[in-house]
Each structure stands twice: as structure tokens, then as C-alpha cells.
Amino acid sequence: TLAKYVGQYRFAPDAALAAGSLHTVTLDSGHLMRQINAAPKVELFPVSETEFLVKGVETRIFFNVDAEGRVTGLTLRNASREATAPRIK
């Protein structure tokens, strides 16, 4: 279910993408939403079970899942750049 992705993910200050930002993922009326710092929420649209996109944005969002099915982090991928943020909450 989408609820397993709900949480907060923080990128390192020197990350290749989204440096130092906090990404908050919520579930609103069945829709997975992402908020970066205090920016407005945007909807995440599924491409696969763990890959999502924001319409109009080239960056893909991948949720990292361990062998037990727990979400451990979030990876952003845009062209040749990639950065991963651990789940902090």
C-alpha cells in the first residue's frame, strides 16, 4: 500500500540533488503527496511499485525498500544525477 511510503526523508547538505532538503511524504485522500521543506505539496504518480514521478518534472522518485519490505530511503534521479536520502521518521 502507499501508506508504507509516508514519512520524512532528509538529503545531505552535499547531495547531488535536493541538497539539505527535507522531503515529507503524506497520504491525502488516497493520493501520495510530497512536500519539499515548506513548498506546496505535489502529487506523486506511480510508474511502478517503488517508482514515482511528479507531472511536468523530469526527476523520478524511487523508494528504497529492504529485504523485509520496510522503506529505508528515497532516491531522486534526474538525467545523470542521483541522490539518496535516508528515512528519518
Short mmCIF file of C-alpha atoms in Angstrom, two decimals:
data_model
loop_
_atom_site.label_atom_id
_atom_site.label_comp_id
_atom_site.label_asym_id
_atom_site.label_seq_id
_atom_site.Cartn_x
_atom_site.Cartn_y
_atom_site.Cartn_z
CA THR A 1 0.00 0.00 0.00
CA LEU A 2 1.02 3.62 -0.46
CA ALA A 3 0.94 4.19 3.30
CA LYS A 4 4.32 2.46 3.70
CA TYR A 5 6.00 5.41 1.92
CA VAL A 6 4.65 8.03 4.34
CA GLY A 7 7.46 9.63 6.32
CA GLN A 8 10.26 12.16 6.25
CA TYR A 9 13.46 11.90 4.24
CA ARG A 10 16.44 14.27 4.61
CA PHE A 11 19.10 14.84 1.95
CA ALA A 12 22.69 15.54 3.00
CA PRO A 13 23.93 19.13 2.59
CA ASP A 14 26.30 17.97 -0.18
CA ALA A 15 23.82 15.77 -2.08
CA ALA A 16 23.94 15.98 -5.90
CA LEU A 17 20.19 16.76 -5.96
CA ALA A 18 17.98 18.44 -3.34
CA ALA A 19 20.96 19.24 -1.11
CA GLY A 20 19.97 19.68 2.54
CA SER A 21 16.24 19.49 1.86
CA LEU A 22 13.57 17.72 3.89
CA HIS A 23 11.02 15.74 1.88
CA THR A 24 7.78 14.93 3.68
CA VAL A 25 5.61 12.25 2.08
CA THR A 26 1.96 12.05 3.09
CA LEU A 27 -1.16 10.20 2.01
CA ASP A 28 -4.08 12.55 1.35
CA SER A 29 -7.41 11.00 0.31
CA GLY A 30 -5.62 8.04 -1.26
CA HIS A 31 -3.07 10.19 -3.13
CA LEU A 32 0.65 10.08 -2.32
CA MET A 33 1.95 13.63 -1.86
CA ARG A 34 5.44 15.09 -1.43
CA GLN A 35 6.36 18.39 0.18
CA ILE A 36 9.90 19.79 0.00
CA ASN A 37 10.66 21.95 3.05
CA ALA A 38 7.76 24.48 3.20
CA ALA A 39 6.84 24.36 -0.52
CA PRO A 40 3.31 23.35 -1.59
CA LYS A 41 2.54 19.63 -1.73
CA VAL A 42 2.62 17.90 -5.12
CA GLU A 43 1.11 14.57 -6.08
CA LEU A 44 3.36 11.59 -6.82
CA PHE A 45 2.12 9.41 -9.68
CA PRO A 46 3.16 5.74 -9.72
CA VAL A 47 5.28 4.33 -12.54
CA SER A 48 5.89 1.04 -10.73
CA GLU A 49 5.54 -0.24 -7.17
CA THR A 50 8.53 1.80 -5.98
CA GLU A 51 8.99 4.44 -8.72
CA PHE A 52 7.00 7.67 -8.89
CA LEU A 53 7.00 10.93 -10.83
CA VAL A 54 5.69 14.46 -10.49
CA LYS A 55 3.89 15.61 -13.65
CA GLY A 56 5.87 18.25 -15.53
CA VAL A 57 9.14 17.44 -13.72
CA GLU A 58 11.91 15.25 -15.14
CA THR A 59 13.04 13.91 -11.77
CA ARG A 60 11.98 10.37 -10.89
CA ILE A 61 11.44 9.34 -7.28
CA PHE A 62 12.35 5.84 -6.11
CA PHE A 63 11.55 4.48 -2.67
CA ASN A 64 14.23 2.14 -1.35
CA VAL A 65 12.88 -0.99 0.31
CA ASP A 66 14.87 -3.52 2.36
CA ALA A 67 14.52 -7.31 2.28
CA GLU A 68 11.76 -7.17 4.92
CA GLY A 69 9.73 -4.68 2.84
CA ARG A 70 10.50 -1.65 5.03
CA VAL A 71 11.05 1.66 3.28
CA THR A 72 14.54 2.87 4.19
CA GLY A 73 15.02 5.87 1.94
CA LEU A 74 14.11 7.90 -1.10
CA THR A 75 16.24 8.33 -4.22
CA LEU A 76 15.88 11.18 -6.71
CA ARG A 77 17.13 10.59 -10.25
CA ASN A 78 17.36 13.34 -12.88
CA ALA A 79 19.25 12.68 -16.11
CA SER A 80 22.76 11.66 -14.96
CA ARG A 81 22.44 12.86 -11.36
CA GLU A 82 21.16 10.85 -8.41
CA ALA A 83 20.89 11.40 -4.66
CA THR A 84 19.51 9.27 -1.84
CA ALA A 85 18.02 10.45 1.43
CA PRO A 86 17.54 8.13 4.41
CA ARG A 87 14.13 7.91 6.02
CA ILE A 88 14.35 9.82 9.29
CA LYS A 89 10.76 9.49 10.51
#
